[in-house]
Tab-separated table of C-alpha atoms in Angstrom:
chain	number	residue	atom	x	y	z
A	5	UNK	CA	-0.280	-0.061	0.033
A	6	UNK	CA	1.372	3.211	-0.916
A	7	UNK	CA	2.939	4.452	2.530
A	8	UNK	CA	1.252	8.382	2.053
A	9	UNK	CA	-2.207	6.606	2.931
A	10	UNK	CA	-1.136	4.563	5.645
A	11	UNK	CA	-1.817	7.831	8.630
A	12	UNK	CA	-4.674	8.948	6.892
A	13	UNK	CA	-6.377	5.576	6.765
A	14	UNK	CA	-5.197	5.507	10.612
A	15	UNK	CA	-6.786	9.094	11.285
A	16	UNK	CA	-10.764	7.442	9.393
A	17	UNK	CA	-10.506	4.691	10.988
A	18	UNK	CA	-10.584	5.978	14.497
A	19	UNK	CA	-13.043	9.236	13.752
A	20	UNK	CA	-16.204	7.093	15.106
A	21	UNK	CA	-17.969	9.639	12.124
A	22	UNK	CA	-16.165	7.547	9.613
A	23	UNK	CA	-16.799	3.908	11.016
A	24	UNK	CA	-19.853	4.414	12.763
A	25	UNK	CA	-22.804	3.971	9.974
A	26	UNK	CA	-20.934	1.300	8.907
A	27	UNK	CA	-20.702	-0.702	11.675
A	28	UNK	CA	-24.488	-0.360	12.308
A	29	UNK	CA	-25.188	-1.249	8.536
A	30	UNK	CA	-23.351	-4.310	8.699
A	31	UNK	CA	-24.700	-5.648	12.334
A	32	UNK	CA	-27.858	-5.122	11.164
A	33	UNK	CA	-27.026	-6.828	7.727
A	34	UNK	CA	-25.229	-10.140	9.389
A	35	UNK	CA	-28.301	-10.321	11.866
A	36	UNK	CA	-30.225	-10.642	8.529
A	37	UNK	CA	-28.206	-13.162	7.345
A	38	UNK	CA	-27.446	-11.040	4.250
A	39	UNK	CA	-24.443	-10.421	2.816
A	40	UNK	CA	-23.006	-7.000	0.617
A	41	UNK	CA	-19.246	-6.725	1.268
A	42	UNK	CA	-16.655	-9.043	1.131
A	43	UNK	CA	-16.865	-11.007	4.035
A	44	UNK	CA	-13.431	-10.333	5.093
A	45	UNK	CA	-14.500	-6.692	5.340
A	46	UNK	CA	-17.592	-7.475	7.049
A	47	UNK	CA	-15.253	-9.293	9.868
A	48	UNK	CA	-13.114	-6.193	10.520
A	49	UNK	CA	-16.253	-3.694	11.213
A	50	UNK	CA	-17.291	-6.170	13.493
A	51	UNK	CA	-14.143	-6.432	15.172
A	52	UNK	CA	-12.201	-9.574	13.328
A	53	UNK	CA	-8.719	-9.176	10.921
A	54	UNK	CA	-9.647	-9.397	7.660
A	55	UNK	CA	-7.872	-12.224	5.560
A	56	UNK	CA	-5.011	-11.337	3.645
A	57	UNK	CA	-7.246	-12.167	0.192
A	58	UNK	CA	-9.162	-8.710	0.605
A	59	UNK	CA	-6.338	-7.069	2.441
A	60	UNK	CA	-4.026	-7.787	-1.091
A	61	UNK	CA	-6.801	-6.100	-2.887
A	62	UNK	CA	-7.447	-2.888	-0.531
A	63	UNK	CA	-3.588	-2.731	-0.798
A	64	UNK	CA	-3.205	-3.208	-4.348
A	65	UNK	CA	-6.416	-0.584	-5.048
A	66	UNK	CA	-4.991	1.631	-2.604
A	67	UNK	CA	-1.292	1.533	-3.795
A	68	UNK	CA	-2.231	4.201	-6.567
A	69	UNK	CA	-4.990	5.922	-4.851
A	70	UNK	CA	-4.385	9.141	-2.765
A	71	UNK	CA	-6.400	11.057	0.367
A	72	UNK	CA	-6.687	15.041	0.618
A	73	UNK	CA	-8.705	17.232	2.835
A	74	UNK	CA	-11.012	19.642	1.881
A	75	UNK	CA	-13.219	21.822	4.260
A	76	UNK	CA	-13.325	18.781	6.703
A	77	UNK	CA	-13.798	16.256	5.028
A	78	UNK	CA	-12.132	13.134	3.619
A	79	UNK	CA	-11.661	12.727	-0.614
A	80	UNK	CA	-10.196	9.551	-2.175
A	81	UNK	CA	-11.372	10.922	-5.572
A	82	UNK	CA	-14.648	12.250	-7.689
A	83	UNK	CA	-16.170	8.892	-8.058
A	84	UNK	CA	-16.506	8.696	-4.602
A	85	UNK	CA	-18.395	11.457	-1.789
A	86	UNK	CA	-16.512	13.027	0.608
A	87	UNK	CA	-15.588	11.218	3.938
A	88	UNK	CA	-17.760	11.976	6.136
A	89	UNK	CA	-21.009	13.113	5.043
A	90	UNK	CA	-24.809	12.443	4.915
A	91	UNK	CA	-23.562	10.481	0.767
A	92	UNK	CA	-21.096	8.279	2.645
A	93	UNK	CA	-23.692	7.322	5.050
A	94	UNK	CA	-25.767	6.637	1.754
A	95	UNK	CA	-22.846	4.063	0.350
A	96	UNK	CA	-23.641	1.436	3.344
A	97	UNK	CA	-27.646	2.089	4.429
A	98	UNK	CA	-28.623	1.236	0.840
A	99	UNK	CA	-27.197	-2.243	1.822
A	100	UNK	CA	-30.403	-2.699	3.821
A	101	UNK	CA	-32.424	-2.116	0.792
A	102	UNK	CA	-34.191	-4.686	-0.418
A	103	UNK	CA	-32.506	-4.004	-4.041
A	104	UNK	CA	-30.087	-6.071	-5.064
A	105	UNK	CA	-27.902	-3.280	-6.056
A	106	UNK	CA	-28.296	1.004	-6.031
A	107	UNK	CA	-26.640	3.027	-7.941
A	108	UNK	CA	-24.056	4.681	-6.366
A	109	UNK	CA	-24.243	7.615	-9.036
A	110	UNK	CA	-26.261	9.717	-11.651
A	111	UNK	CA	-25.447	12.243	-14.627
A	112	UNK	CA	-28.231	14.721	-15.758
A	113	UNK	CA	-27.551	16.658	-18.545
A	114	UNK	CA	-29.883	19.492	-17.915
A	115	UNK	CA	-29.437	20.738	-21.194
A	116	UNK	CA	-28.153	20.226	-24.972
A	117	UNK	CA	-27.398	24.130	-25.079
A	118	UNK	CA	-23.619	25.216	-25.146
A	119	UNK	CA	-21.718	28.101	-26.834
A	120	UNK	CA	-18.838	25.077	-27.591
A	121	UNK	CA	-18.551	22.032	-30.367
A	122	UNK	CA	-16.544	20.259	-29.169
A	123	UNK	CA	-14.887	17.519	-31.100
A	124	UNK	CA	-15.368	14.832	-28.511
A	125	UNK	CA	-19.322	15.559	-27.332
A	126	UNK	CA	-20.595	12.768	-26.157
A	127	UNK	CA	-24.519	14.366	-26.763
A	128	UNK	CA	-23.548	15.183	-30.101
A	129	UNK	CA	-25.750	13.409	-32.391
A	130	UNK	CA	-29.457	12.830	-30.044
A	131	UNK	CA	-32.802	13.482	-31.003
A	132	UNK	CA	-34.826	16.157	-29.428
A	133	UNK	CA	-34.421	19.813	-28.203
A	134	UNK	CA	-35.757	22.045	-25.492
A	135	UNK	CA	-34.945	21.600	-22.104
A	136	UNK	CA	-37.500	19.627	-19.244
A	137	UNK	CA	-38.624	21.787	-16.623
A	138	UNK	CA	-37.676	22.778	-12.648
A	139	UNK	CA	-40.468	20.606	-11.962
A	140	UNK	CA	-39.500	17.575	-13.644
A	141	UNK	CA	-35.746	17.546	-12.933
A	142	UNK	CA	-36.339	17.698	-9.181
A	143	UNK	CA	-39.088	14.758	-9.803
A	144	UNK	CA	-35.349	13.147	-11.522
A	145	UNK	CA	-33.388	14.002	-8.333
A	146	UNK	CA	-36.488	12.786	-5.959
A	147	UNK	CA	-35.929	10.040	-7.872
A	148	UNK	CA	-32.612	9.570	-7.736
A	149	UNK	CA	-32.146	9.794	-4.292
A	150	UNK	CA	-34.843	7.149	-3.488
A	151	UNK	CA	-33.253	4.748	-5.018
A	152	UNK	CA	-30.592	5.451	-2.853
A	153	UNK	CA	-27.605	7.557	-5.305
A	154	UNK	CA	-25.524	8.720	-3.384
A	155	UNK	CA	-23.291	11.064	-6.402
A	156	UNK	CA	-25.289	13.216	-8.672
A	157	UNK	CA	-23.635	14.842	-11.439
A	158	UNK	CA	-25.243	18.155	-13.379
A	159	UNK	CA	-23.883	18.072	-16.761
A	160	UNK	CA	-24.880	18.849	-20.394
A	161	UNK	CA	-24.583	21.029	-22.715
A	162	UNK	CA	-23.240	23.715	-20.218
A	163	UNK	CA	-25.422	22.903	-17.358
A	164	UNK	CA	-24.218	26.802	-16.218
A	165	UNK	CA	-26.772	27.827	-19.233
A	166	UNK	CA	-29.700	27.351	-16.722
A	167	UNK	CA	-30.756	29.564	-14.348
A	168	UNK	CA	-32.100	27.023	-11.740
A	169	UNK	CA	-29.190	24.849	-11.341
A	170	UNK	CA	-28.709	26.351	-7.792
A	171	UNK	CA	-31.891	25.849	-7.088
A	172	UNK	CA	-31.092	21.640	-8.662
A	173	UNK	CA	-28.515	21.747	-6.798
A	174	UNK	CA	-29.761	22.636	-3.366
A	175	UNK	CA	-32.345	19.828	-4.236
A	176	UNK	CA	-29.909	17.020	-4.477
A	177	UNK	CA	-27.603	18.244	-1.412
A	178	UNK	CA	-31.070	18.489	0.634
A	179	UNK	CA	-31.309	14.838	0.093
A	180	UNK	CA	-28.067	13.888	0.765
A	181	UNK	CA	-26.207	13.294	-2.207
A	182	UNK	CA	-22.743	14.801	-3.228
A	183	UNK	CA	-22.972	16.948	-5.976
A	184	UNK	CA	-20.756	17.784	-8.905
A	185	UNK	CA	-21.293	19.943	-12.051
A	186	UNK	CA	-19.587	19.458	-14.699
A	187	UNK	CA	-18.767	22.157	-17.080
A	188	UNK	CA	-16.856	23.185	-20.413
A	189	UNK	CA	-16.075	26.874	-18.125
A	190	UNK	CA	-18.085	29.113	-20.022
A	191	UNK	CA	-20.129	31.114	-18.195
A	192	UNK	CA	-18.491	30.160	-14.612
A	193	UNK	CA	-18.305	33.938	-13.254
A	194	UNK	CA	-17.416	33.873	-9.423
A	195	UNK	CA	-20.865	35.376	-8.551
A	196	UNK	CA	-21.715	32.024	-10.015
A	197	UNK	CA	-19.759	29.865	-8.821
A	198	UNK	CA	-20.408	31.429	-5.009
A	199	UNK	CA	-24.268	30.700	-5.618
A	200	UNK	CA	-23.722	27.047	-6.476
A	201	UNK	CA	-21.482	26.708	-3.405
A	202	UNK	CA	-24.563	28.131	-1.284
A	203	UNK	CA	-27.117	25.607	-2.701
A	204	UNK	CA	-24.475	22.733	-1.416
A	205	UNK	CA	-22.809	22.443	-4.322
A	206	UNK	CA	-19.516	20.291	-3.347
A	207	UNK	CA	-17.153	19.784	-6.840
A	208	UNK	CA	-16.731	21.740	-9.395
A	209	UNK	CA	-15.311	20.132	-12.982
A	210	UNK	CA	-14.193	22.058	-15.406
A	211	UNK	CA	-13.637	20.577	-18.961
A	212	UNK	CA	-9.314	21.567	-20.211
A	213	UNK	CA	-8.038	19.037	-22.654
A	214	UNK	CA	-4.301	21.053	-23.067
A	215	UNK	CA	-2.620	23.505	-21.248
A	216	UNK	CA	-1.477	24.771	-24.499
A	217	UNK	CA	-4.362	27.994	-25.477
A	218	UNK	CA	-4.095	27.144	-28.990
A	219	UNK	CA	-4.663	23.061	-28.844
A	220	UNK	CA	-7.594	23.524	-25.917
A	221	UNK	CA	-9.682	26.112	-28.253
A	222	UNK	CA	-8.899	23.936	-31.448
A	223	UNK	CA	-10.566	20.539	-29.654
A	224	UNK	CA	-13.028	23.038	-28.628
A	225	UNK	CA	-14.250	25.147	-31.743
A	226	UNK	CA	-14.420	28.082	-30.017
A	227	UNK	CA	-11.979	31.268	-29.306
A	228	UNK	CA	-11.468	32.085	-25.787
A	229	UNK	CA	-12.028	28.699	-24.242
A	230	UNK	CA	-9.139	27.766	-22.688
A	231	UNK	CA	-9.297	31.331	-21.271
A	232	UNK	CA	-12.772	30.602	-19.537
A	233	UNK	CA	-11.468	27.130	-18.245
A	234	UNK	CA	-8.739	28.622	-16.606
A	235	UNK	CA	-11.092	31.475	-14.821
A	236	UNK	CA	-13.355	28.690	-14.085
A	237	UNK	CA	-11.125	27.070	-12.283
A	238	UNK	CA	-9.118	29.389	-9.978
A	239	UNK	CA	-13.393	30.806	-9.387
A	240	UNK	CA	-14.223	27.508	-8.581
A	241	UNK	CA	-11.340	26.969	-6.138
A	242	UNK	CA	-11.778	30.721	-4.179
A	243	UNK	CA	-15.792	29.649	-4.162
A	244	UNK	CA	-13.796	27.094	-1.652
A	245	UNK	CA	-15.354	23.814	-4.600
A	246	UNK	CA	-13.371	20.487	-4.795
A	247	UNK	CA	-11.627	21.979	-7.864
A	248	UNK	CA	-11.514	19.058	-10.763
A	249	UNK	CA	-9.742	19.679	-14.539
A	250	UNK	CA	-11.762	17.189	-16.654
A	251	UNK	CA	-9.476	16.066	-19.566
A	252	UNK	CA	-9.817	13.900	-22.853
A	253	UNK	CA	-6.522	11.808	-22.761
A	254	UNK	CA	-5.815	11.726	-26.722
A	255	UNK	CA	-3.199	9.635	-28.383
A	256	UNK	CA	-1.255	12.704	-28.868
A	257	UNK	CA	-1.225	13.966	-25.571
A	258	UNK	CA	0.249	10.929	-24.601
A	259	UNK	CA	2.336	10.298	-27.861
A	260	UNK	CA	4.085	13.977	-27.713
A	261	UNK	CA	4.236	13.749	-23.948
A	262	UNK	CA	1.734	16.696	-22.938
A	263	UNK	CA	0.405	14.881	-19.830
A	264	UNK	CA	3.347	15.769	-17.166
A	265	UNK	CA	2.333	19.120	-18.625
A	266	UNK	CA	-1.454	19.875	-18.316
A	267	UNK	CA	-0.755	17.742	-14.666
A	268	UNK	CA	1.643	20.762	-13.682
A	269	UNK	CA	-0.827	23.521	-15.054
A	270	UNK	CA	-3.369	21.962	-12.794
A	271	UNK	CA	-1.228	22.366	-9.960
A	272	UNK	CA	-0.387	25.849	-11.141
A	273	UNK	CA	-4.136	26.708	-11.151
A	274	UNK	CA	-5.421	25.191	-7.866
A	275	UNK	CA	-7.005	22.255	-9.201
A	276	UNK	CA	-6.540	19.318	-6.002
A	277	UNK	CA	-7.623	16.548	-9.064
A	278	UNK	CA	-6.956	15.465	-12.923
A	279	UNK	CA	-9.820	13.301	-13.670
A	280	UNK	CA	-8.823	11.742	-17.603
A	281	UNK	CA	-11.589	9.543	-19.978
A	282	UNK	CA	-10.109	8.199	-22.981
A	283	UNK	CA	-11.939	8.989	-26.140
A	284	UNK	CA	-15.096	7.090	-25.981
A	285	UNK	CA	-16.876	5.571	-29.268
A	286	UNK	CA	-20.290	8.135	-29.647
A	287	UNK	CA	-21.555	10.980	-30.558
A	288	UNK	CA	-18.978	12.684	-32.766
A	289	UNK	CA	-16.710	10.227	-32.460
A	290	UNK	CA	-19.076	7.370	-32.912
A	291	UNK	CA	-17.656	6.577	-36.495
A	292	UNK	CA	-14.244	7.910	-35.456
A	293	UNK	CA	-10.990	6.134	-37.194
A	294	UNK	CA	-9.570	3.389	-35.502
A	295	UNK	CA	-6.156	5.791	-34.372
A	296	UNK	CA	-8.290	7.987	-32.527
A	297	UNK	CA	-8.821	5.034	-29.643
A	298	UNK	CA	-5.659	4.392	-27.287
A	299	UNK	CA	-3.609	1.535	-27.966
A	300	UNK	CA	-3.273	-1.147	-25.408
A	301	UNK	CA	0.049	0.190	-24.625
A	302	UNK	CA	-1.298	3.837	-23.683
A	303	UNK	CA	-4.143	2.392	-22.080
A	304	UNK	CA	-1.295	1.153	-19.601
A	305	UNK	CA	0.451	3.955	-19.308
A	306	UNK	CA	-2.305	6.153	-18.616
A	307	UNK	CA	-3.263	4.019	-15.941
A	308	UNK	CA	0.687	4.182	-15.083
A	309	UNK	CA	0.607	7.784	-14.431
A	310	UNK	CA	-2.707	7.086	-12.144
A	311	UNK	CA	-1.168	5.605	-9.713
A	312	UNK	CA	2.722	6.882	-10.054
A	313	UNK	CA	1.397	10.414	-9.975
A	314	UNK	CA	-0.749	9.726	-6.474
A	315	UNK	CA	2.103	7.748	-4.881
A	316	UNK	CA	3.960	10.241	-5.454
A	317	UNK	CA	1.911	13.180	-4.004
A	318	UNK	CA	2.429	16.223	-5.179
A	319	UNK	CA	0.073	18.255	-7.700
A	320	UNK	CA	-3.232	17.189	-8.131
A	321	UNK	CA	-4.546	13.631	-7.850
A	322	UNK	CA	-4.960	11.417	-10.723
A	323	UNK	CA	-8.180	10.035	-11.090
A	324	UNK	CA	-8.234	8.209	-14.854
A	325	UNK	CA	-10.916	6.175	-15.839
A	326	UNK	CA	-9.770	3.416	-17.619
A	327	UNK	CA	-7.617	2.644	-13.606
A	328	UNK	CA	-10.815	2.500	-11.054
A	329	UNK	CA	-12.951	1.185	-13.944
A	330	UNK	CA	-10.337	-2.051	-14.539
A	331	UNK	CA	-11.146	-5.447	-14.426
A	332	UNK	CA	-8.729	-5.789	-11.666
A	333	UNK	CA	-10.698	-3.065	-9.489
A	334	UNK	CA	-14.512	-1.786	-9.598
A	335	UNK	CA	-15.335	-2.648	-13.261
A	336	UNK	CA	-17.724	-0.566	-15.118
A	337	UNK	CA	-20.693	0.127	-13.345
A	338	UNK	CA	-22.734	1.558	-16.478
A	339	UNK	CA	-26.560	0.680	-15.930
A	340	UNK	CA	-26.236	-0.920	-12.833
A	341	UNK	CA	-24.124	1.609	-10.206
A	342	UNK	CA	-24.637	4.196	-12.236
A	343	UNK	CA	-27.480	6.320	-14.425
A	344	UNK	CA	-27.303	9.021	-17.173
A	345	UNK	CA	-30.088	10.930	-18.273
A	346	UNK	CA	-30.121	13.065	-21.416
A	347	UNK	CA	-31.559	16.312	-21.663
A	348	UNK	CA	-34.918	14.973	-22.748
A	349	UNK	CA	-35.193	12.996	-20.366
A	350	UNK	CA	-34.343	9.592	-22.143
A	351	UNK	CA	-32.892	6.972	-18.724
A	352	UNK	CA	-29.148	5.379	-20.005
A	353	UNK	CA	-26.614	3.306	-18.524
A	354	UNK	CA	-24.104	6.024	-19.375
A	355	UNK	CA	-23.332	8.976	-21.388
A	356	UNK	CA	-21.465	7.373	-23.565
A	357	UNK	CA	-23.649	4.648	-23.259
A	358	UNK	CA	-27.091	5.385	-25.976
A	359	UNK	CA	-29.104	2.993	-25.257
A	360	UNK	CA	-32.402	4.477	-23.184
A	361	UNK	CA	-34.638	2.502	-21.456
A	362	UNK	CA	-37.362	4.378	-20.624
A	363	UNK	CA	-38.215	8.376	-20.338
A	364	UNK	CA	-38.742	10.145	-16.547
A	365	UNK	CA	-40.765	12.813	-17.721
A	366	UNK	CA	-43.039	9.762	-18.546
A	367	UNK	CA	-42.762	7.055	-16.017
A	368	UNK	CA	-41.423	6.396	-12.782
A	369	UNK	CA	-38.254	6.868	-12.878
A	370	UNK	CA	-37.801	3.419	-10.037
A	371	UNK	CA	-39.506	1.491	-13.589
A	372	UNK	CA	-36.656	2.569	-15.620
A	373	UNK	CA	-34.216	1.838	-13.483
A	374	UNK	CA	-35.626	-1.999	-12.841
A	375	UNK	CA	-35.517	-2.428	-16.163
A	376	UNK	CA	-31.874	-1.489	-17.470
A	377	UNK	CA	-30.466	-3.228	-14.232
A	378	UNK	CA	-32.088	-6.237	-15.263
A	379	UNK	CA	-31.278	-5.636	-18.940
A	380	UNK	CA	-27.494	-5.376	-17.683
A	381	UNK	CA	-27.384	-8.624	-15.542
A	382	UNK	CA	-27.721	-6.364	-12.102
A	383	UNK	CA	-24.228	-6.981	-11.650
A	384	UNK	CA	-21.035	-4.150	-13.096
A	385	UNK	CA	-19.035	-5.347	-16.103
A	386	UNK	CA	-15.410	-6.316	-16.470
A	387	UNK	CA	-14.782	-3.683	-19.276
A	388	UNK	CA	-16.916	-0.476	-20.598
A	389	UNK	CA	-19.629	-1.297	-22.371
A	390	UNK	CA	-19.036	0.719	-24.824
A	391	UNK	CA	-15.770	0.256	-25.796
A	392	UNK	CA	-16.636	-3.291	-25.978
A	393	UNK	CA	-19.790	-3.368	-28.020
A	394	UNK	CA	-19.699	0.196	-29.848
A	395	UNK	CA	-19.847	-1.867	-33.092
A	396	UNK	CA	-22.960	-3.431	-31.638
A	397	UNK	CA	-24.562	-0.765	-30.891
A	398	UNK	CA	-23.885	0.450	-34.706
A	399	UNK	CA	-25.595	-2.300	-36.176
A	400	UNK	CA	-28.814	-1.819	-35.156
A	401	UNK	CA	-28.932	2.125	-35.133
A	402	UNK	CA	-29.566	2.258	-38.566
A	403	UNK	CA	-30.659	5.550	-39.256
A	404	UNK	CA	-32.475	5.623	-35.964
A	405	UNK	CA	-32.423	8.111	-33.826
A	406	UNK	CA	-30.564	7.846	-30.387
A	407	UNK	CA	-30.747	6.944	-27.900
A	408	UNK	CA	-31.999	4.134	-28.974
A	409	UNK	CA	-35.893	2.749	-27.619
A	410	UNK	CA	-35.966	0.967	-24.469
A	411	UNK	CA	-36.756	-2.337	-27.232
A	412	UNK	CA	-33.651	-2.077	-28.943
A	413	UNK	CA	-31.512	-1.421	-26.159
A	414	UNK	CA	-32.422	-4.653	-24.522
A	415	UNK	CA	-32.308	-6.465	-27.217
A	416	UNK	CA	-28.493	-5.177	-27.516
A	417	UNK	CA	-28.095	-5.899	-23.980
A	418	UNK	CA	-29.202	-9.406	-24.288
A	419	UNK	CA	-26.976	-9.496	-26.952
A	420	UNK	CA	-23.422	-8.170	-25.774
A	421	UNK	CA	-24.251	-10.899	-23.022
A	422	UNK	CA	-22.483	-11.274	-19.650
A	423	UNK	CA	-19.061	-10.916	-18.384
A	424	UNK	CA	-17.394	-11.993	-15.525
A	425	UNK	CA	-17.194	-10.182	-12.433
A	426	UNK	CA	-14.558	-7.259	-12.168
A	427	UNK	CA	-12.169	-8.679	-9.311
A	428	UNK	CA	-14.049	-6.231	-6.113
A	429	UNK	CA	-17.538	-7.719	-7.296
A	430	UNK	CA	-15.717	-10.722	-7.512
A	431	UNK	CA	-14.886	-11.037	-3.650
A	432	UNK	CA	-18.311	-9.542	-2.754
A	433	UNK	CA	-20.424	-12.356	-4.580
A	434	UNK	CA	-17.930	-15.631	-4.590
A	435	UNK	CA	-15.553	-14.758	-2.213
A	436	UNK	CA	-12.266	-14.281	-4.156
A	437	UNK	CA	-9.865	-14.460	-6.017
A	438	UNK	CA	-6.829	-13.426	-3.968
A	439	UNK	CA	-4.924	-12.347	-7.385
A	440	UNK	CA	-6.187	-9.342	-10.053
A	441	UNK	CA	-6.988	-10.417	-12.997
A	442	UNK	CA	-4.805	-9.768	-16.017
A	443	UNK	CA	-5.465	-6.213	-18.301
A	444	UNK	CA	-5.468	-8.857	-21.173
A	445	UNK	CA	-9.020	-10.152	-20.163
């Protein structure tokens, strides 16, 4: 395990605000005879020591992570709520639900409007225009909270273009969820960010693909996009928000060794996390050439950057999707631990997967979630669904508007079939393995 984590973890485990709810929930689950965590983890909170297999898994996972302190809370990364918090406690109280698995996170694209035309936009090519009303989104937030969501992200389009965004953030935070706004930086005036922070916003993520102004402006198809993003990052820090820079890790960023420069630039701006995602075969990139995607060697390089940078402990922490969602650790939770709602109300497994399982403006979110969760098999997958099955999705599209309707989406999920469980869920459901899955799986 990363030695820099030993003292923070010890401090957390001695804090009753961190341990009280897990102890209570796991005790109740034992009384009911229900297992929702690895047996050895359950025993740890019951007073016994975990076995070597669980210790090895935790050591492998945390070896590449970094705990930081923000406004009285510990933060591992933006995939998880801050600790302690009501959202953190919900991760455990959800285990008492009759549902097999409750969603951990939900992202709402509250508008399709955006002043930019970003090269990679995953929302592009979707049908439907206009915006849903404040009441519809409040009901969506309420439905997500009732399902047990701990983390709610507001995205778009550009979510700051909605005047009622503070009201939506307030509704989510009041329900006990940690909240994130994902923004290009356009319209992120200091007064706007202060209002969002006062409404209960926890984190603010600004898209910034390169330290170089010309490169970023070209990728966003908008002169001044880089300057707006820089101002937004600085304003978010001044507003007291957990501040993230989100970037698409292109081949050029890796091949030209520009990623360390972007990390250093993020640190100079005051960002606390650099969040990295690969280009995805959807939206404007649905028919992109093979040279757009990262090679297996580049994926390994990105994962090494995540681990090694966090171990050094300097500058912003790094959160690469393909490290957190790797087969060895937590896999792809699209449709089983996470859902996405587009600007027209279509409920999808994630923002990269244009499969709709229903529209929340026309039926209850809980019914849509059950349909989607069942279609996806109820458990997370070892690999990103869209990366593995984008050709299958394309075969069913055949000129249809996106996202595809529920009957087609369910057919695609059946044709894709099941996958092995990721490492963590293998431990939970089957008690093993002690060794990690290989990257080549």
